[in-house]
Amino acid sequence: SFVSLRQRILSAVQKNATRGDPRSVIRAIDQFCSQKEWAMNVGNEKGCILDSVVSEVNPATVLELGTYCGYSTVRIASLLPPYAKFITLEFNPDFAAVARQVIAWAGLEDKVKIKPCLVEGASSDWIPKIKEQFGIKTFDLVFLDHWKEHYLSDTKLMEECGLLRKGSVLLADNVICPGAPDYVEYVRSSPRYKSHYFRSHLEYTKAEENLWYLGIIE
Ligand SMILES: O=C(NCCNC(=O)c1cc(-c2ccc(F)cc2)cc(O)c1O)c1cc(O)ncn1
Ligand SMILES: [Mg+2]
């Protein structure tokens, strides 16, 4: 019967990565997606930029919007300090099902140290509930990688829900391809944000892409 791309990615992880070794899970996905089939993981080039931002911010609270197969979830979770709280939201239940298994294979599900809490459902439904559900006041880091047309509305929603503070960092994937022009326009013209971008390429291709970094200054 037909095996979906997400299932083939999971099989590649289970076949080629070592249980409990997050780096081998990342390597297995990158090898599959560069040698066999393209998939919309953030990839290794942008992934190294993500790693450097996570290491610099050293966040106690992280929100990821758009889990997909859990590739960036594993990258982020493997760099977090033991006390960190990490929530990743995925709308698509099929993606979430694969991500749970990829995160478990990396050993991050079991580790007391970090338990990325994978929440299924629309970000706009979940964002207003996060404070009470997870006992989180504000996020030190938000990684936006979900529907590109929801970047702006979800950022405004996070502001309204008081989930962002002075010093919070937002990192957005795909501001060029597929693109989030309204989001870029809003944050660039807002006095609340100091923004700049990291030049990179669309995962597993040579197409120009940027990761858009936002520091909240007010
Ligand atoms: O979050 C959901 N989809 C993934 C968002 N991510 C993307 O769409 C995405 C796309 C691309 C991309 C780039 C070039 C190209 F030719 C095709 C796709 C790259 C990326 O790096 C992404 O991150 C989703 C799905 C659904 O059915 N319901 C609710 N949410
Ligand atoms: Mg992306």
PDB file of C-alpha atoms and ligand atoms in Angstrom:
ATOM      1  CA  SER A   1       0.000   0.000   0.000  1.00  0.00           C
ATOM      2  CA  PHE A   2       1.095   3.608  -0.431  1.00  0.00           C
ATOM      3  CA  VAL A   3       3.688   4.746   2.105  1.00  0.00           C
ATOM      4  CA  SER A   4       3.594   8.482   2.735  1.00  0.00           C
ATOM      5  CA  LEU A   5       6.722  10.646   2.627  1.00  0.00           C
ATOM      6  CA  ARG A   6       6.498  11.217   6.384  1.00  0.00           C
ATOM      7  CA  GLN A   7       6.456   7.450   6.920  1.00  0.00           C
ATOM      8  CA  ARG A   8       9.497   7.051   4.666  1.00  0.00           C
ATOM      9  CA  ILE A   9      11.314   9.711   6.697  1.00  0.00           C
ATOM     10  CA  LEU A  10      10.449   7.863   9.926  1.00  0.00           C
ATOM     11  CA  SER A  11      11.647   4.556   8.425  1.00  0.00           C
ATOM     12  CA  ALA A  12      14.934   6.196   7.405  1.00  0.00           C
ATOM     13  CA  VAL A  13      15.389   7.370  11.012  1.00  0.00           C
ATOM     14  CA  GLN A  14      14.559   3.933  12.480  1.00  0.00           C
ATOM     15  CA  LYS A  15      16.880   2.232   9.977  1.00  0.00           C
ATOM     16  CA  ASN A  16      19.865   4.615  10.014  1.00  0.00           C
ATOM     17  CA  ALA A  17      19.841   6.510  13.318  1.00  0.00           C
ATOM     18  CA  THR A  18      20.954   5.261  16.735  1.00  0.00           C
ATOM     19  CA  ARG A  19      18.254   5.246  19.407  1.00  0.00           C
ATOM     20  CA  GLY A  20      18.898   7.973  21.959  1.00  0.00           C
ATOM     21  CA  ASP A  21      21.297   9.872  19.706  1.00  0.00           C
ATOM     22  CA  PRO A  22      19.661  13.118  18.486  1.00  0.00           C
ATOM     23  CA  ARG A  23      22.540  14.018  16.139  1.00  0.00           C
ATOM     24  CA  SER A  24      22.235  10.684  14.318  1.00  0.00           C
ATOM     25  CA  VAL A  25      18.478  11.319  13.881  1.00  0.00           C
ATOM     26  CA  ILE A  26      19.201  14.735  12.314  1.00  0.00           C
ATOM     27  CA  ARG A  27      21.888  13.216  10.063  1.00  0.00           C
ATOM     28  CA  ALA A  28      19.576  10.390   8.944  1.00  0.00           C
ATOM     29  CA  ILE A  29      16.802  12.828   7.942  1.00  0.00           C
ATOM     30  CA  ASP A  30      19.229  15.166   6.140  1.00  0.00           C
ATOM     31  CA  GLN A  31      20.789  12.248   4.229  1.00  0.00           C
ATOM     32  CA  PHE A  32      17.351  10.946   3.213  1.00  0.00           C
ATOM     33  CA  CYS A  33      16.114  14.387   2.114  1.00  0.00           C
ATOM     34  CA  SER A  34      19.238  15.328   0.192  1.00  0.00           C
ATOM     35  CA  GLN A  35      19.803  11.924  -1.437  1.00  0.00           C
ATOM     36  CA  LYS A  36      16.301  10.452  -1.806  1.00  0.00           C
ATOM     37  CA  GLU A  37      13.372  12.874  -1.508  1.00  0.00           C
ATOM     38  CA  TRP A  38      13.017  16.567  -0.713  1.00  0.00           C
ATOM     39  CA  ALA A  39      10.944  17.368   2.394  1.00  0.00           C
ATOM     40  CA  MET A  40      10.213  20.618   4.226  1.00  0.00           C
ATOM     41  CA  ASN A  41      12.488  20.103   7.249  1.00  0.00           C
ATOM     42  CA  VAL A  42      14.474  23.226   8.074  1.00  0.00           C
ATOM     43  CA  GLY A  43      17.548  21.290   6.929  1.00  0.00           C
ATOM     44  CA  ASN A  44      21.193  21.412   8.002  1.00  0.00           C
ATOM     45  CA  GLU A  45      22.274  24.806   6.644  1.00  0.00           C
ATOM     46  CA  LYS A  46      19.427  26.721   8.290  1.00  0.00           C
ATOM     47  CA  GLY A  47      19.558  24.184  11.123  1.00  0.00           C
ATOM     48  CA  CYS A  48      23.068  25.345  12.068  1.00  0.00           C
ATOM     49  CA  ILE A  49      21.780  28.936  12.230  1.00  0.00           C
ATOM     50  CA  LEU A  50      18.887  27.712  14.408  1.00  0.00           C
ATOM     51  CA  ASP A  51      21.388  25.905  16.662  1.00  0.00           C
ATOM     52  CA  SER A  52      23.468  29.075  17.082  1.00  0.00           C
ATOM     53  CA  VAL A  53      20.416  31.161  17.992  1.00  0.00           C
ATOM     54  CA  VAL A  54      19.203  28.531  20.509  1.00  0.00           C
ATOM     55  CA  SER A  55      22.678  28.333  22.066  1.00  0.00           C
ATOM     56  CA  GLU A  56      22.956  32.128  22.282  1.00  0.00           C
ATOM     57  CA  VAL A  57      19.484  32.674  23.743  1.00  0.00           C
ATOM     58  CA  ASN A  58      19.842  29.599  26.019  1.00  0.00           C
ATOM     59  CA  PRO A  59      16.067  29.741  26.539  1.00  0.00           C
ATOM     60  CA  ALA A  60      14.188  28.447  29.575  1.00  0.00           C
ATOM     61  CA  THR A  61      10.941  28.496  27.544  1.00  0.00           C
ATOM     62  CA  VAL A  62      10.613  27.720  23.831  1.00  0.00           C
ATOM     63  CA  LEU A  63       7.596  27.576  21.494  1.00  0.00           C
ATOM     64  CA  GLU A  64       7.851  25.963  18.055  1.00  0.00           C
ATOM     65  CA  LEU A  65       4.988  26.545  15.615  1.00  0.00           C
ATOM     66  CA  GLY A  66       4.946  23.758  13.033  1.00  0.00           C
ATOM     67  CA  THR A  67       6.498  20.458  14.150  1.00  0.00           C
ATOM     68  CA  TYR A  68       6.198  18.542  10.853  1.00  0.00           C
ATOM     69  CA  CYS A  69       8.363  15.395  11.379  1.00  0.00           C
ATOM     70  CA  GLY A  70      10.148  16.753  14.437  1.00  0.00           C
ATOM     71  CA  TYR A  71      13.488  17.554  12.769  1.00  0.00           C
ATOM     72  CA  SER A  72      13.832  21.076  14.223  1.00  0.00           C
ATOM     73  CA  THR A  73      12.172  19.875  17.446  1.00  0.00           C
ATOM     74  CA  VAL A  74      15.036  17.403  17.942  1.00  0.00           C
ATOM     75  CA  ARG A  75      17.647  20.048  17.007  1.00  0.00           C
ATOM     76  CA  ILE A  76      16.251  22.539  19.506  1.00  0.00           C
ATOM     77  CA  ALA A  77      15.494  20.074  22.331  1.00  0.00           C
ATOM     78  CA  SER A  78      18.991  18.593  22.222  1.00  0.00           C
ATOM     79  CA  LEU A  79      20.471  22.039  22.984  1.00  0.00           C
ATOM     80  CA  LEU A  80      18.189  23.094  25.854  1.00  0.00           C
ATOM     81  CA  PRO A  81      19.195  23.275  29.518  1.00  0.00           C
ATOM     82  CA  PRO A  82      17.651  20.636  31.840  1.00  0.00           C
ATOM     83  CA  TYR A  83      15.008  22.927  33.376  1.00  0.00           C
ATOM     84  CA  ALA A  84      13.755  24.242  30.006  1.00  0.00           C
ATOM     85  CA  LYS A  85      10.083  24.015  28.968  1.00  0.00           C
ATOM     86  CA  PHE A  86       9.624  23.350  25.255  1.00  0.00           C
ATOM     87  CA  ILE A  87       6.216  23.308  23.491  1.00  0.00           C
ATOM     88  CA  THR A  88       5.802  22.441  19.822  1.00  0.00           C
ATOM     89  CA  LEU A  89       2.448  22.869  18.062  1.00  0.00           C
ATOM     90  CA  GLU A  90       1.409  20.832  15.014  1.00  0.00           C
ATOM     91  CA  PHE A  91      -1.991  21.185  13.331  1.00  0.00           C
ATOM     92  CA  ASN A  92      -1.710  18.112  11.124  1.00  0.00           C
ATOM     93  CA  PRO A  93      -2.315  14.913  13.155  1.00  0.00           C
ATOM     94  CA  ASP A  94      -0.426  12.760  10.632  1.00  0.00           C
ATOM     95  CA  PHE A  95       2.667  14.952  10.963  1.00  0.00           C
ATOM     96  CA  ALA A  96       2.286  14.935  14.760  1.00  0.00           C
ATOM     97  CA  ALA A  97       2.111  11.119  14.829  1.00  0.00           C
ATOM     98  CA  VAL A  98       5.425  10.817  12.960  1.00  0.00           C
ATOM     99  CA  ALA A  99       7.046  13.604  15.001  1.00  0.00           C
ATOM    100  CA  ARG A 100       6.247  11.796  18.274  1.00  0.00           C
ATOM    101  CA  GLN A 101       8.088   8.724  17.029  1.00  0.00           C
ATOM    102  CA  VAL A 102      11.070  10.709  15.686  1.00  0.00           C
ATOM    103  CA  ILE A 103      11.374  12.594  19.006  1.00  0.00           C
ATOM    104  CA  ALA A 104      11.106   9.290  20.908  1.00  0.00           C
ATOM    105  CA  TRP A 105      13.778   7.682  18.700  1.00  0.00           C
ATOM    106  CA  ALA A 106      16.082  10.591  19.557  1.00  0.00           C
ATOM    107  CA  GLY A 107      15.473   9.743  23.212  1.00  0.00           C
ATOM    108  CA  LEU A 108      14.138  13.207  23.957  1.00  0.00           C
ATOM    109  CA  GLU A 109      10.650  11.950  24.775  1.00  0.00           C
ATOM    110  CA  ASP A 110      11.950   9.843  27.652  1.00  0.00           C
ATOM    111  CA  LYS A 111      14.615  12.216  28.892  1.00  0.00           C
ATOM    112  CA  VAL A 112      13.458  13.929  32.061  1.00  0.00           C
ATOM    113  CA  LYS A 113      15.775  16.702  30.964  1.00  0.00           C
ATOM    114  CA  ILE A 114      13.622  17.891  28.063  1.00  0.00           C
ATOM    115  CA  LYS A 115      10.195  16.763  27.085  1.00  0.00           C
ATOM    116  CA  PRO A 116       9.058  18.643  23.994  1.00  0.00           C
ATOM    117  CA  CYS A 117       5.387  18.770  24.638  1.00  0.00           C
ATOM    118  CA  LEU A 118       3.794  18.098  21.256  1.00  0.00           C
ATOM    119  CA  VAL A 119       0.329  19.617  21.159  1.00  0.00           C
ATOM    120  CA  GLU A 120      -2.001  18.824  18.273  1.00  0.00           C
ATOM    121  CA  GLY A 121      -4.343  21.455  16.974  1.00  0.00           C
ATOM    122  CA  ALA A 122      -4.459  24.873  15.403  1.00  0.00           C
ATOM    123  CA  SER A 123      -1.945  27.354  16.795  1.00  0.00           C
ATOM    124  CA  SER A 124      -4.626  30.048  17.013  1.00  0.00           C
ATOM    125  CA  ASP A 125      -6.699  27.801  19.297  1.00  0.00           C
ATOM    126  CA  TRP A 126      -3.780  26.817  21.496  1.00  0.00           C
ATOM    127  CA  ILE A 127      -1.832  30.061  21.908  1.00  0.00           C
ATOM    128  CA  PRO A 128      -4.446  31.677  24.213  1.00  0.00           C
ATOM    129  CA  LYS A 129      -4.436  28.574  26.464  1.00  0.00           C
ATOM    130  CA  ILE A 130      -0.689  28.144  26.876  1.00  0.00           C
ATOM    131  CA  LYS A 131      -0.263  30.217  30.053  1.00  0.00           C
ATOM    132  CA  GLU A 132      -2.780  28.265  32.113  1.00  0.00           C
ATOM    133  CA  GLN A 133      -2.209  24.851  30.448  1.00  0.00           C
ATOM    134  CA  PHE A 134       1.561  24.806  30.749  1.00  0.00           C
ATOM    135  CA  GLY A 135       2.325  27.314  33.498  1.00  0.00           C
ATOM    136  CA  ILE A 136       4.393  29.427  31.121  1.00  0.00           C
ATOM    137  CA  LYS A 137       4.476  33.220  31.555  1.00  0.00           C
ATOM    138  CA  THR A 138       6.456  34.290  28.474  1.00  0.00           C
ATOM    139  CA  PHE A 139       8.581  32.616  25.810  1.00  0.00           C
ATOM    140  CA  ASP A 140      12.293  33.331  25.567  1.00  0.00           C
ATOM    141  CA  LEU A 141      12.374  31.891  22.029  1.00  0.00           C
ATOM    142  CA  VAL A 142       9.699  31.209  19.374  1.00  0.00           C
ATOM    143  CA  PHE A 143      10.531  29.315  16.165  1.00  0.00           C
ATOM    144  CA  LEU A 144       7.927  29.976  13.433  1.00  0.00           C
ATOM    145  CA  ASP A 145       7.805  27.257  10.791  1.00  0.00           C
ATOM    146  CA  HIS A 146       4.110  26.526  10.297  1.00  0.00           C
ATOM    147  CA  TRP A 147       1.634  27.911   7.775  1.00  0.00           C
ATOM    148  CA  LYS A 148       3.304  31.038   6.364  1.00  0.00           C
ATOM    149  CA  GLU A 149       0.015  32.939   6.218  1.00  0.00           C
ATOM    150  CA  HIS A 150      -0.371  32.422   9.970  1.00  0.00           C
ATOM    151  CA  TYR A 151       2.988  33.947  10.997  1.00  0.00           C
ATOM    152  CA  LEU A 152       1.564  37.451  11.356  1.00  0.00           C
ATOM    153  CA  SER A 153      -1.764  36.584  12.993  1.00  0.00           C
ATOM    154  CA  ASP A 154      -0.095  34.190  15.446  1.00  0.00           C
ATOM    155  CA  THR A 155       2.608  36.736  16.342  1.00  0.00           C
ATOM    156  CA  LYS A 156      -0.083  39.347  17.043  1.00  0.00           C
ATOM    157  CA  LEU A 157      -1.989  36.734  19.074  1.00  0.00           C
ATOM    158  CA  MET A 158       1.116  35.946  21.140  1.00  0.00           C
ATOM    159  CA  GLU A 159       1.534  39.670  21.818  1.00  0.00           C
ATOM    160  CA  GLU A 160      -2.119  40.014  22.858  1.00  0.00           C
ATOM    161  CA  CYS A 161      -1.853  36.978  25.157  1.00  0.00           C
ATOM    162  CA  GLY A 162       1.204  38.500  26.869  1.00  0.00           C
ATOM    163  CA  LEU A 163       3.405  35.580  25.833  1.00  0.00           C
ATOM    164  CA  LEU A 164       6.226  37.828  24.587  1.00  0.00           C
ATOM    165  CA  ARG A 165       8.423  40.086  26.694  1.00  0.00           C
ATOM    166  CA  LYS A 166      11.292  42.529  26.149  1.00  0.00           C
ATOM    167  CA  GLY A 167      14.164  40.300  25.070  1.00  0.00           C
ATOM    168  CA  SER A 168      12.032  37.497  23.607  1.00  0.00           C
ATOM    169  CA  VAL A 169      13.461  36.256  20.314  1.00  0.00           C
ATOM    170  CA  LEU A 170      11.347  35.155  17.341  1.00  0.00           C
ATOM    171  CA  LEU A 171      13.046  33.181  14.564  1.00  0.00           C
ATOM    172  CA  ALA A 172      11.015  32.673  11.380  1.00  0.00           C
ATOM    173  CA  ASP A 173      11.742  30.139   8.633  1.00  0.00           C
ATOM    174  CA  ASN A 174      10.708  30.620   4.980  1.00  0.00           C
ATOM    175  CA  VAL A 175      10.233  34.380   4.883  1.00  0.00           C
ATOM    176  CA  ILE A 176      11.281  34.232   1.209  1.00  0.00           C
ATOM    177  CA  CYS A 177      10.152  30.767   0.082  1.00  0.00           C
ATOM    178  CA  PRO A 178       7.188  30.113   0.349  1.00  0.00           C
ATOM    179  CA  GLY A 179       7.335  33.599   1.903  1.00  0.00           C
ATOM    180  CA  ALA A 180       5.607  35.585   4.637  1.00  0.00           C
ATOM    181  CA  PRO A 181       5.583  39.128   3.193  1.00  0.00           C
ATOM    182  CA  ASP A 182       2.896  40.575   5.478  1.00  0.00           C
ATOM    183  CA  TYR A 183       4.811  39.307   8.518  1.00  0.00           C
ATOM    184  CA  VAL A 184       8.109  40.821   7.318  1.00  0.00           C
ATOM    185  CA  GLU A 185       6.386  44.134   6.540  1.00  0.00           C
ATOM    186  CA  TYR A 186       4.748  44.246   9.993  1.00  0.00           C
ATOM    187  CA  VAL A 187       7.829  43.433  12.052  1.00  0.00           C
ATOM    188  CA  ARG A 188      10.117  45.687  10.003  1.00  0.00           C
ATOM    189  CA  SER A 189       7.851  48.695  10.477  1.00  0.00           C
ATOM    190  CA  SER A 190       7.089  48.021  14.152  1.00  0.00           C
ATOM    191  CA  PRO A 191       9.169  49.963  16.764  1.00  0.00           C
ATOM    192  CA  ARG A 192       8.705  46.970  19.058  1.00  0.00           C
ATOM    193  CA  TYR A 193      11.080  44.760  17.133  1.00  0.00           C
ATOM    194  CA  LYS A 194      14.741  44.869  16.185  1.00  0.00           C
ATOM    195  CA  SER A 195      14.983  42.559  13.204  1.00  0.00           C
ATOM    196  CA  HIS A 196      17.629  41.201  10.918  1.00  0.00           C
ATOM    197  CA  TYR A 197      17.960  38.195   8.671  1.00  0.00           C
ATOM    198  CA  PHE A 198      20.434  35.375   8.194  1.00  0.00           C
ATOM    199  CA  ARG A 199      21.130  34.617   4.552  1.00  0.00           C
ATOM    200  CA  SER A 200      20.752  30.937   3.742  1.00  0.00           C
ATOM    201  CA  HIS A 201      19.128  28.597   1.209  1.00  0.00           C
ATOM    202  CA  LEU A 202      15.897  26.667   1.007  1.00  0.00           C
ATOM    203  CA  GLU A 203      16.498  23.286   2.641  1.00  0.00           C
ATOM    204  CA  TYR A 204      18.331  20.792   0.397  1.00  0.00           C
ATOM    205  CA  THR A 205      18.411  23.261  -2.537  1.00  0.00           C
ATOM    206  CA  LYS A 206      20.445  26.218  -3.829  1.00  0.00           C
ATOM    207  CA  ALA A 207      17.468  28.593  -3.784  1.00  0.00           C
ATOM    208  CA  GLU A 208      17.996  31.799  -1.803  1.00  0.00           C
ATOM    209  CA  GLU A 209      16.263  31.870   1.595  1.00  0.00           C
ATOM    210  CA  ASN A 210      16.506  33.832   4.814  1.00  0.00           C
ATOM    211  CA  LEU A 211      15.879  33.054   8.439  1.00  0.00           C
ATOM    212  CA  TRP A 212      14.333  36.164   9.905  1.00  0.00           C
ATOM    213  CA  TYR A 213      15.557  36.973  13.430  1.00  0.00           C
ATOM    214  CA  LEU A 214      13.518  39.276  15.638  1.00  0.00           C
ATOM    215  CA  GLY A 215      14.563  40.669  18.999  1.00  0.00           C
ATOM    216  CA  ILE A 216      11.746  42.256  20.966  1.00  0.00           C
ATOM    217  CA  ILE A 217      12.965  45.550  22.356  1.00  0.00           C
ATOM    218  CA  GLU A 218       9.806  46.997  23.893  1.00  0.00           C
TER     219      GLU A 218
HETATM  220  O1  LIG B   1       2.181  23.668   9.008  1.00  0.00           O
HETATM  221  C1  LIG B   1       1.744  23.151   8.007  1.00  0.00           C
HETATM  222  N1  LIG B   1       2.471  22.888   6.933  1.00  0.00           N
HETATM  223  C2  LIG B   1       3.896  23.041   6.954  1.00  0.00           C
HETATM  224  C3  LIG B   1       4.289  24.501   7.008  1.00  0.00           C
HETATM  225  N2  LIG B   1       5.584  24.615   6.345  1.00  0.00           N
HETATM  226  C4  LIG B   1       5.613  24.829   5.034  1.00  0.00           C
HETATM  227  O2  LIG B   1       4.580  24.928   4.381  1.00  0.00           O
HETATM  228  C5  LIG B   1       6.938  24.885   4.357  1.00  0.00           C
HETATM  229  C6  LIG B   1       6.982  24.804   2.950  1.00  0.00           C
HETATM  230  C7  LIG B   1       8.198  24.838   2.279  1.00  0.00           C
HETATM  231  C8  LIG B   1       8.237  24.764   0.808  1.00  0.00           C
HETATM  232  C9  LIG B   1       9.204  25.457   0.094  1.00  0.00           C
HETATM  233  C10 LIG B   1       9.260  25.383  -1.287  1.00  0.00           C
HETATM  234  C11 LIG B   1       8.329  24.611  -1.962  1.00  0.00           C
HETATM  235  F1  LIG B   1       8.376  24.525  -3.313  1.00  0.00           F
HETATM  236  C12 LIG B   1       7.350  23.911  -1.249  1.00  0.00           C
HETATM  237  C13 LIG B   1       7.302  23.988   0.126  1.00  0.00           C
HETATM  238  C14 LIG B   1       9.409  24.933   2.983  1.00  0.00           C
HETATM  239  C15 LIG B   1       9.361  25.014   4.372  1.00  0.00           C
HETATM  240  O3  LIG B   1      10.523  25.104   5.092  1.00  0.00           O
HETATM  241  C16 LIG B   1       8.146  25.002   5.060  1.00  0.00           C
HETATM  242  O4  LIG B   1       8.184  25.106   6.428  1.00  0.00           O
HETATM  243  C17 LIG B   1       0.319  22.778   7.971  1.00  0.00           C
HETATM  244  C18 LIG B   1      -0.156  21.910   7.035  1.00  0.00           C
HETATM  245  C19 LIG B   1      -1.505  21.599   7.082  1.00  0.00           C
HETATM  246  O5  LIG B   1      -2.056  20.737   6.235  1.00  0.00           O
HETATM  247  N3  LIG B   1      -2.265  22.157   8.009  1.00  0.00           N
HETATM  248  C20 LIG B   1      -1.721  23.016   8.888  1.00  0.00           C
HETATM  249  N4  LIG B   1      -0.452  23.338   8.901  1.00  0.00           N
HETATM  250 MG    MG B   2      10.165  25.725   7.052  1.00  0.00          MG
END
